[in-house]
Every structure is written in structure tokens, then in C-alpha cells.
Amino acid sequence: MANTILKKERLIPGQTSKLVIHAPHIAAKAKPGNFVILRVNEKGERIPLTIADTDKEHGTITIVYLVLGKSTALLEELNEGDAILDLCGPLGKATHIRTGGTIICVGGGTGIAAMHHIAKGHHEAGNHVVAIIGARSKDLLLFEKELKSFCPEVLISTDDGSYGHKGLVTELLKDRLEKDTTVTEVVAVGPVPMMAAVARTTEPFGVYTTVSLNSIMVDGVGMCGACRVTVGGETRFACVDGPEFDGHKVDFAELRQRLAAFSPMEKQSYEHHCRCKCNDKK
Amino acid sequence: MTKSRKETAPRVPMPNQPADERRRNFDEVALGYTREMAMQEAQRCLQCKKPKCVKGCPVEVPIPQFIAELAKGDVEKAYQVIKSTNSLPAVCGRVCPQEIQCEGACILGVKAEPVAIGRLERFVADEYMHMDACDLITAKPECPLIDEEKKVACIGSGPSSLTVAGYLASRGCKVTVFEALHEVGGVLVYGIPEFRLPKEKIVAKEVNALRELEVEFVTNFVGGKTFSIQDLFDQGYKAVFIGVGAGLPKFLRIPGENFNGVFSANEYLTRVNLGRAYDFPNYDTPIIRGRKVTVYGGGNVAMDAARTAQRLGAESVHIVYRRTADAMPARHEEIEHAVEEGIHLEVLANPVEFRGDERGCLTSVLLQRMELGEPDASGRRSPKPIPGNTYELETDLAVIAVGTNPNPVLLENEPDLKLNKWGYIQADETTGETSIPNVFAGGDIVTGAATVILAMGAGRRAAREIARRLGIPE
């Protein structure tokens, strides 16, 4: 059945999970950089999630999410064999893949999963891909094994030093850019402050930097304009003009503000959900 | 009854929900005629030999014939007559700009008020909403035998596609309608609010009538993304109709436009209508409930957004428009309803800047006072700013309803589709055929933002041509 969860892996228990979903129509067309919009149930909202991997042969797509609010909490309640009510995609522009040179793909937190698909696309196009991934500590690191399966180099940093370099991904990136002049592009996917920091790090080196933006979306097909972001002084829509943009031109401060637009309501919705669940248990 | 008496009879007024009640609920504003009212109004029709009203109707409903049946009390026959050319009468009876179409052409309107054709259509359609049977639609005792070989695909599920689907399915074609969103109906669902067009009672029933004709609806499928036009031909579809709407919202391009609290009308209405945000947190889609709301634009969409904000509990709602109220493109009835509900028309005013607080939340708007200048080439007096005359209006929710640009999703991915100078799809005026053979287009993606009924008219023309090519007799 379409949209059935074939495999669920709790990557970080209670926080981050990976779903392999049967979606042959989407898998057939999906390219690195694309995302889906899904709705868990009849009363659910439409939320965008980046495609972390596809398997055209088996007709599946992989998504990874962080439980943040009610919608992701509902998703977390689904198990193998359950179906997601609505799943729409692949949406957004695919990653623009240039060939030749070294590509550094930087991923942070849940963004590592989305970065994985982009890195894979660069690898399949014949590029030399270096992955730099970071998390707060070792247990929170995602997709290390997957990235190591095709990236000749995977550099790791943790905030607490429990694994790899103690510090930030940008330190590893800066170090690398100083030593390596073959780098033609840097791709960054992760929390907004991380992407902004990556863009600041690469700027003095003049290396083109792609960031994948996780704006708020409703329809995801260019209708509503909720995902608008200022790039190079112009308003662009992350869903149809992106989600990837030139990191040196994105107004990250505005993006951060816009991402917080519904936070009081998201909190209210999550609390309402938890209350209802408690009442159900009683 | 003599003709002269008919001419002087007043138009039967439409019962409405009282303004002070309806401004706090999403129930339908106009309550509809009773059978007595409808029959009384039907008596006013002069039954012209050369009816002008039919020419005014984009889908050519045989108006005098249906009114004659209604005047006799045969509502079922009246319904069949309407359905012979109009797939969505309960929708049209509610949202068509009748005053400039059928009713605008009515000869009674010269000296008195025209026949309330739209209200009569609504009454007849509503009487039969509960009966979706094929014989009512096609006047045949059985549903047509669907020929699986005559496969037609519609991209988008708004009024133009639904018209194509209704026309072809009732003539035995196998129609599949692909919709990008999770619910069928296009603008009827995400755009037009519940209080003007009930979703369950009306739109869902009209869609179900099509399901009975074996029309297949596939949701969450995006033309240009999930599938291409070529994919459809590869799957055996003989013709494709593109009715994907206008899409991409226009913004004002003024400072502060990306502050939190500034919405496009599309986003605002989609959250409320499709996402049922009015019932948050029972439904998960959030909405900012503005205290002091400003809406920019003067069309039906602006009226819908303003009246929605009022219903969501706003203290004040201002519609900001740079010309005067009588130049607003919205239907007169909608403006009147909005004003009755307490919405202020802030006319001869133009926004120049949105202002916000340190957290990026909208707090006010700077408006430029306008005056009407000399008539321009189109004969319309164009508004011009009064130098130095600006003022600030407090607002924590701004909704921009100044139109749309062509949505790029399908167009970018189908480079063979020729576009016109405005970026919309170029389609033959009589057949709706595009630059790709057997691919037709109609509605807002061809004309730019227009009305439901014009989209339906385009759908009807395309469907007729598709039927002809599939060898189906008229």
C-alpha cells in the first residue's frame, strides 16, 4: 500500500527516527535536494521534510525527523506497517550538481540526513566528496555509516569531545579550506545558526556555498508564500525557488525570525496533544 | 398574470444570517430561498424569445427553460435543464458574479431589478444535492457505460477540471483528476471560505456526483513533479487538460513585508479553509489571530480574507484600497456583506512600509493618502499620492490580496508548453488546445486570476473539443 512505513529505526530514542516509506511514485522521480510534504492524519497539518535517501528499485524513500512539535510527535507514534495519510512529492528544485573538484558537505543534527542525499548525488556524479558532520555528543551523531560507505573522508566533530574533533564543524571546515585549494563547493544542511556560520566561514575563501533552508511551508508548491526568504535582497520562495540557495546571500536573521512565527501556537498544539493523550490513557 | 404586472413585481430578497451573528461564525451567510420564494421569483421571468441571459452565461445554461420548469413547480426538471450544461450549479449559484453575467443581461434590469437567476439556480441545485443519481444529471435512467479506452487526465481539481470531468464522464469517458493538495476542489476548497461556500454540504457533494460517474480523483500528485504530461500519454491517456490555477502570490514589494504577521491571502485562506485553522488546536494548522487586521486589495479575495479575520475574533478589520470603494473589483454583494459585518473600508490609501518590533513581529503599517487623478488610457481615474500625507495604522496581522503570478511548478517542467507574454499558458480561444497536441488548458493558468464560472466556461469548451476528437457525438 502506498505511504506504508516499511522500516522504522529509532536513531536517537525519543528524539530522532528514520522511516523507510513505500512511495514508488515519489521514489521514481526524487532527486537529491527534493523534499516531501506530509500529513499524518485527518486533522494534521502539512509539514515539509527533506528526502534523506531513495531506492528506486524498491520504490521507497527515506525520511528522518526530529520530534519537535505535535506533527512530528504524531509521526513518531506510527510504527512499521502503518501508513502516512498524505505524502506528496518530490517537491522543490533538485540540487544543482556540478562535476569536477572536491565538494565538502557539512551536516549538523537532523540535517545530516538531508545532507546525506545531496552528498550521494555529488558522489554519483563523480565528485570527490568530503563529509563533515557534527553533533553535541557521540550518541546524537547520524548517518556516519551511510556517509562512510561512499565518502572517502568523513570528518567528525562533537561539542563535548566524546567523538572526533572537540568543537564545531566550522573549525574542521576552516582547517580544510586553508589546506585544500581544490574545493569547488561547500554544501551545508542543519540548524540555521550552523548554516549561517558555515557561510561566514567560507566567504573569505570565496567558495560557493549552498544551504538548504527549512522554511515554514503550507502547500509546498508555490501557492502560499509562507516560505519566503530574502536572498540577495530579493524575496524568493523556498518551496519552488529552493530549498537550496547561495548561502552567502541568504538573510539568516530574517529566516530565524520567520521560523519562530508560530512557536507559541506550536507549543499550544503540542501541549493540547499531550493532554489529550493523557486523558485517553486515563 | 399580465406582463406589466410581472415587470413591476419586486425581486424576492435573499434571507441572510443577521450580520451581528454571522460575524462570529463560519456558517453560510445567505440562507437560500424557500420553495415559495423561488417559485414567486421565477414568475418574474419574461421568458424572452431571444434570451440575453443565456449569452451572458459562460457555460450557456438554458436559463428561461429552467426558470419555466421552476415556475411550474417542477424542480426536478429544472435541475436536469441546468445540469445539461453546468456541472456545478450549487457552486455557481453561490459564487458567480451574476450581476455582470446572466443577471446583468436580463431585460428586466433595464427598468427594474433583473430576475435573481443565481438565487434560483442555487435553490434548484440545493433541492437536488441529496440526489446524485445519474438520471438526474444526464436525464438517462442509467449511468453511461464508461469506456476505459477513452482515458482523459485533468491536472488540478478546481472548477475548470471538474467541468471537464463532468462533461466527459457523463459521455462515457474514463476521467482521472490529479490534485497536488490532499483535498479535491482547488480554489473551492482552499480559497473560498466556508461562509460563502460550504465544503462538506456543497463542494464535497458536487465532487461525489462526479465520483458516481466513475471519475477517479488522485490527491497528493503534482503535475510537473510527481508526473509529467508525457507520463500521462505513456499511460494511455488520450488527452490532458491542465487546470492548475494561477498560483504564486504577488506581494507589495515594500519594506517590512517579511515580518511575522504579514501573510499572502493564499496562505491565510489556505490555513483557515484547507487546514481548518479556525478550529485550532483541534486541527493542527496554526494561524495568527490578529487583533487589528489590515487587508490589502479590493477584490473578492480581499473581502474573503477580511471577513475571515473578523470571524476569527479580530477587534478591527480594515480593507486598504488605493482607489474608492465603487472602483473595487469585488462583487457588490460581497462588499455590502463585509461592511454590514463591521469591516472598515480604508480607501484612497496605499501601504508604503510595514513596521515591526525587535522580534520581527508586525506592529503597524505606514499608509500613503491617495487622490484620484485624471483618467488614464483605460478611462479609469488613476490614484496618485498626496505629497506629505502619510499616516500610521496599528496592525498585527496584514493580509495581502493583490493577485497572483503564474505558478512555475508545472510550467518550468514542461518546456514545450508555449506561454503568452504574461507567462500564462497560451491556449486556443475556441478549443483550449495548447502548443502540445491533445493537451488543453483553461482557467486561471490561461487567463490569470479570474472567476469560477470563467474557468468552467473554458473547461466546457475544451471538453467539447476533447469529446469530438474521441469520436463522441454531441
Short mmCIF file of N, CA, C and O in Angstrom, two decimals, chain B residues 265-324:
data_model
loop_
_atom_site.label_atom_id
_atom_site.label_comp_id
_atom_site.label_asym_id
_atom_site.label_seq_id
_atom_site.Cartn_x
_atom_site.Cartn_y
_atom_site.Cartn_z
N ALA B 265 -2.80 36.35 0.88
CA ALA B 265 -4.18 35.89 1.05
C ALA B 265 -4.25 34.38 0.86
O ALA B 265 -4.99 33.68 1.55
N ASN B 266 -3.46 33.87 -0.08
CA ASN B 266 -3.43 32.43 -0.31
C ASN B 266 -3.04 31.66 0.94
O ASN B 266 -3.66 30.66 1.29
N GLU B 267 -1.99 32.13 1.61
CA GLU B 267 -1.56 31.42 2.82
C GLU B 267 -2.63 31.53 3.91
O GLU B 267 -3.01 30.53 4.52
N TYR B 268 -3.12 32.74 4.10
CA TYR B 268 -4.10 32.98 5.15
C TYR B 268 -5.35 32.11 4.93
O TYR B 268 -5.80 31.40 5.83
N LEU B 269 -5.88 32.16 3.70
CA LEU B 269 -7.10 31.42 3.42
C LEU B 269 -6.86 29.91 3.39
O LEU B 269 -7.72 29.13 3.82
N THR B 270 -5.68 29.49 2.89
CA THR B 270 -5.40 28.05 2.86
C THR B 270 -5.30 27.49 4.27
O THR B 270 -5.81 26.41 4.56
N ARG B 271 -4.62 28.22 5.14
CA ARG B 271 -4.53 27.76 6.52
C ARG B 271 -5.93 27.60 7.13
O ARG B 271 -6.24 26.60 7.77
N VAL B 272 -6.78 28.60 6.90
CA VAL B 272 -8.10 28.58 7.54
C VAL B 272 -9.03 27.57 6.86
O VAL B 272 -9.68 26.77 7.53
N ASN B 273 -9.09 27.62 5.52
CA ASN B 273 -10.08 26.79 4.82
C ASN B 273 -9.64 25.34 4.66
O ASN B 273 -10.36 24.43 5.05
N LEU B 274 -8.46 25.14 4.08
CA LEU B 274 -7.99 23.77 3.86
C LEU B 274 -7.50 23.16 5.18
O LEU B 274 -7.79 22.01 5.48
N GLY B 275 -6.76 23.95 5.97
CA GLY B 275 -6.20 23.44 7.21
C GLY B 275 -7.14 23.52 8.39
O GLY B 275 -6.81 23.06 9.46
N ARG B 276 -8.34 24.10 8.19
CA ARG B 276 -9.34 24.26 9.26
C ARG B 276 -8.73 24.94 10.49
O ARG B 276 -8.99 24.54 11.63
N ALA B 277 -7.87 25.95 10.23
CA ALA B 277 -7.17 26.61 11.34
C ALA B 277 -8.14 27.32 12.28
O ALA B 277 -7.78 27.63 13.42
N TYR B 278 -9.38 27.58 11.82
CA TYR B 278 -10.35 28.22 12.70
C TYR B 278 -10.68 27.32 13.88
O TYR B 278 -11.21 27.75 14.89
N ASP B 279 -10.39 26.02 13.75
CA ASP B 279 -10.67 25.06 14.81
C ASP B 279 -9.37 24.60 15.49
O ASP B 279 -9.31 23.51 16.04
N PHE B 280 -8.32 25.43 15.43
CA PHE B 280 -7.07 25.13 16.12
C PHE B 280 -7.32 25.25 17.63
O PHE B 280 -8.03 26.16 18.04
N PRO B 281 -6.81 24.41 18.52
CA PRO B 281 -5.87 23.31 18.29
C PRO B 281 -6.51 21.94 18.03
O PRO B 281 -5.79 20.95 18.03
N ASN B 282 -7.82 21.90 17.80
CA ASN B 282 -8.39 20.59 17.43
C ASN B 282 -7.83 20.13 16.09
O ASN B 282 -7.61 18.93 15.86
N TYR B 283 -7.67 21.09 15.18
CA TYR B 283 -6.91 20.83 13.96
C TYR B 283 -5.52 21.42 14.17
O TYR B 283 -5.37 22.41 14.89
N ASP B 284 -4.51 20.82 13.53
CA ASP B 284 -3.13 21.18 13.87
C ASP B 284 -2.59 22.41 13.15
O ASP B 284 -1.54 22.90 13.51
N THR B 285 -3.28 22.89 12.11
CA THR B 285 -2.73 24.02 11.36
C THR B 285 -2.91 25.31 12.14
O THR B 285 -4.04 25.69 12.45
N PRO B 286 -1.80 25.99 12.48
CA PRO B 286 -1.93 27.22 13.26
C PRO B 286 -2.22 28.44 12.38
O PRO B 286 -1.96 28.42 11.19
N ILE B 287 -2.75 29.47 13.01
CA ILE B 287 -2.98 30.75 12.32
C ILE B 287 -2.76 31.86 13.34
O ILE B 287 -3.01 31.66 14.52
N ILE B 288 -2.27 32.99 12.87
CA ILE B 288 -2.17 34.13 13.78
C ILE B 288 -3.53 34.83 13.79
O ILE B 288 -4.03 35.23 12.74
N ARG B 289 -4.14 34.91 14.95
CA ARG B 289 -5.44 35.59 15.07
C ARG B 289 -5.15 37.04 15.36
O ARG B 289 -4.81 37.39 16.48
N GLY B 290 -5.27 37.86 14.35
CA GLY B 290 -4.91 39.27 14.53
C GLY B 290 -5.92 40.00 15.39
O GLY B 290 -7.10 39.65 15.44
N ARG B 291 -5.41 41.01 16.09
CA ARG B 291 -6.29 41.87 16.87
C ARG B 291 -6.74 43.02 15.98
O ARG B 291 -7.90 43.32 15.85
N LYS B 292 -5.75 43.65 15.36
CA LYS B 292 -6.03 44.75 14.43
C LYS B 292 -5.54 44.31 13.05
O LYS B 292 -4.34 44.28 12.80
N VAL B 293 -6.49 43.98 12.22
CA VAL B 293 -6.15 43.35 10.94
C VAL B 293 -6.26 44.36 9.80
O VAL B 293 -7.18 45.18 9.77
N THR B 294 -5.30 44.30 8.88
CA THR B 294 -5.40 45.09 7.66
C THR B 294 -5.29 44.15 6.46
O THR B 294 -4.48 43.23 6.47
N VAL B 295 -6.13 44.40 5.46
CA VAL B 295 -6.14 43.58 4.26
C VAL B 295 -5.90 44.51 3.08
O VAL B 295 -6.47 45.60 3.03
N TYR B 296 -5.06 44.10 2.15
CA TYR B 296 -4.67 44.97 1.03
C TYR B 296 -5.22 44.41 -0.28
O TYR B 296 -4.94 43.26 -0.64
N GLY B 297 -6.02 45.21 -0.99
CA GLY B 297 -6.63 44.77 -2.24
C GLY B 297 -8.12 45.05 -2.18
O GLY B 297 -8.66 45.34 -1.10
N GLY B 298 -8.79 44.99 -3.32
CA GLY B 298 -10.22 45.32 -3.33
C GLY B 298 -11.07 44.29 -4.04
O GLY B 298 -12.21 44.55 -4.40
N GLY B 299 -10.52 43.09 -4.22
CA GLY B 299 -11.26 42.04 -4.93
C GLY B 299 -12.00 41.12 -3.97
O GLY B 299 -12.02 41.33 -2.76
N ASN B 300 -12.61 40.08 -4.54
CA ASN B 300 -13.35 39.13 -3.72
C ASN B 300 -12.45 38.44 -2.69
O ASN B 300 -12.88 38.14 -1.58
N VAL B 301 -11.18 38.20 -3.09
CA VAL B 301 -10.26 37.53 -2.17
C VAL B 301 -10.00 38.42 -0.95
O VAL B 301 -9.94 37.93 0.18
N ALA B 302 -9.87 39.72 -1.18
CA ALA B 302 -9.67 40.64 -0.06
C ALA B 302 -10.87 40.60 0.88
O ALA B 302 -10.72 40.58 2.11
N MET B 303 -12.07 40.59 0.29
CA MET B 303 -13.30 40.53 1.11
C MET B 303 -13.31 39.24 1.93
O MET B 303 -13.63 39.24 3.12
N ASP B 304 -12.97 38.13 1.27
CA ASP B 304 -12.96 36.83 1.96
C ASP B 304 -11.98 36.84 3.12
O ASP B 304 -12.29 36.35 4.21
N ALA B 305 -10.78 37.39 2.89
CA ALA B 305 -9.76 37.40 3.95
C ALA B 305 -10.22 38.28 5.11
O ALA B 305 -10.10 37.90 6.28
N ALA B 306 -10.77 39.45 4.79
CA ALA B 306 -11.20 40.39 5.84
C ALA B 306 -12.32 39.77 6.67
O ALA B 306 -12.31 39.83 7.91
N ARG B 307 -13.27 39.17 6.00
CA ARG B 307 -14.42 38.59 6.72
C ARG B 307 -13.99 37.38 7.53
O ARG B 307 -14.57 37.08 8.58
N THR B 308 -12.98 36.66 7.05
CA THR B 308 -12.44 35.53 7.80
C THR B 308 -11.79 36.03 9.09
O THR B 308 -12.03 35.49 10.18
N ALA B 309 -10.98 37.10 8.95
CA ALA B 309 -10.29 37.65 10.13
C ALA B 309 -11.31 38.11 11.17
O ALA B 309 -11.14 37.90 12.37
N GLN B 310 -12.39 38.73 10.69
CA GLN B 310 -13.46 39.18 11.59
C GLN B 310 -14.02 38.00 12.38
O GLN B 310 -14.20 38.05 13.59
N ARG B 311 -14.24 36.89 11.66
CA ARG B 311 -14.81 35.70 12.29
C ARG B 311 -13.83 35.03 13.26
O ARG B 311 -14.24 34.29 14.15
N LEU B 312 -12.53 35.26 13.02
CA LEU B 312 -11.54 34.67 13.93
C LEU B 312 -11.32 35.55 15.16
O LEU B 312 -10.41 35.31 15.95
N GLY B 313 -12.16 36.59 15.30
CA GLY B 313 -12.15 37.35 16.54
C GLY B 313 -11.39 38.65 16.53
O GLY B 313 -11.05 39.18 17.60
N ALA B 314 -11.11 39.21 15.35
CA ALA B 314 -10.38 40.48 15.31
C ALA B 314 -11.20 41.60 15.96
O ALA B 314 -12.43 41.60 15.89
N GLU B 315 -10.47 42.55 16.59
CA GLU B 315 -11.15 43.72 17.15
C GLU B 315 -11.55 44.67 16.03
O GLU B 315 -12.61 45.30 16.07
N SER B 316 -10.66 44.83 15.06
CA SER B 316 -10.98 45.69 13.92
C SER B 316 -10.35 45.12 12.66
O SER B 316 -9.30 44.48 12.72
N VAL B 317 -11.06 45.30 11.54
CA VAL B 317 -10.52 44.86 10.26
C VAL B 317 -10.66 46.01 9.27
O VAL B 317 -11.75 46.57 9.09
N HIS B 318 -9.53 46.40 8.66
CA HIS B 318 -9.54 47.45 7.65
C HIS B 318 -9.15 46.87 6.30
O HIS B 318 -8.12 46.18 6.21
N ILE B 319 -9.93 47.16 5.29
CA ILE B 319 -9.52 46.82 3.92
C ILE B 319 -8.89 48.07 3.33
O ILE B 319 -9.55 49.11 3.21
N VAL B 320 -7.62 47.97 3.00
CA VAL B 320 -6.89 49.13 2.48
C VAL B 320 -6.88 49.05 0.95
O VAL B 320 -6.44 48.06 0.38
N TYR B 321 -7.39 50.12 0.33
CA TYR B 321 -7.51 50.11 -1.13
C TYR B 321 -7.14 51.48 -1.67
O TYR B 321 -7.53 52.50 -1.09
N ARG B 322 -6.39 51.50 -2.76
CA ARG B 322 -5.85 52.80 -3.20
C ARG B 322 -6.83 53.64 -4.01
O ARG B 322 -6.63 54.81 -4.24
N ARG B 323 -7.93 53.03 -4.48
CA ARG B 323 -8.96 53.81 -5.17
C ARG B 323 -10.16 53.98 -4.23
O ARG B 323 -10.04 53.75 -3.04
N THR B 324 -11.31 54.30 -4.80
CA THR B 324 -12.51 54.45 -3.97
C THR B 324 -13.30 53.14 -3.95
O THR B 324 -13.06 52.25 -4.76
#
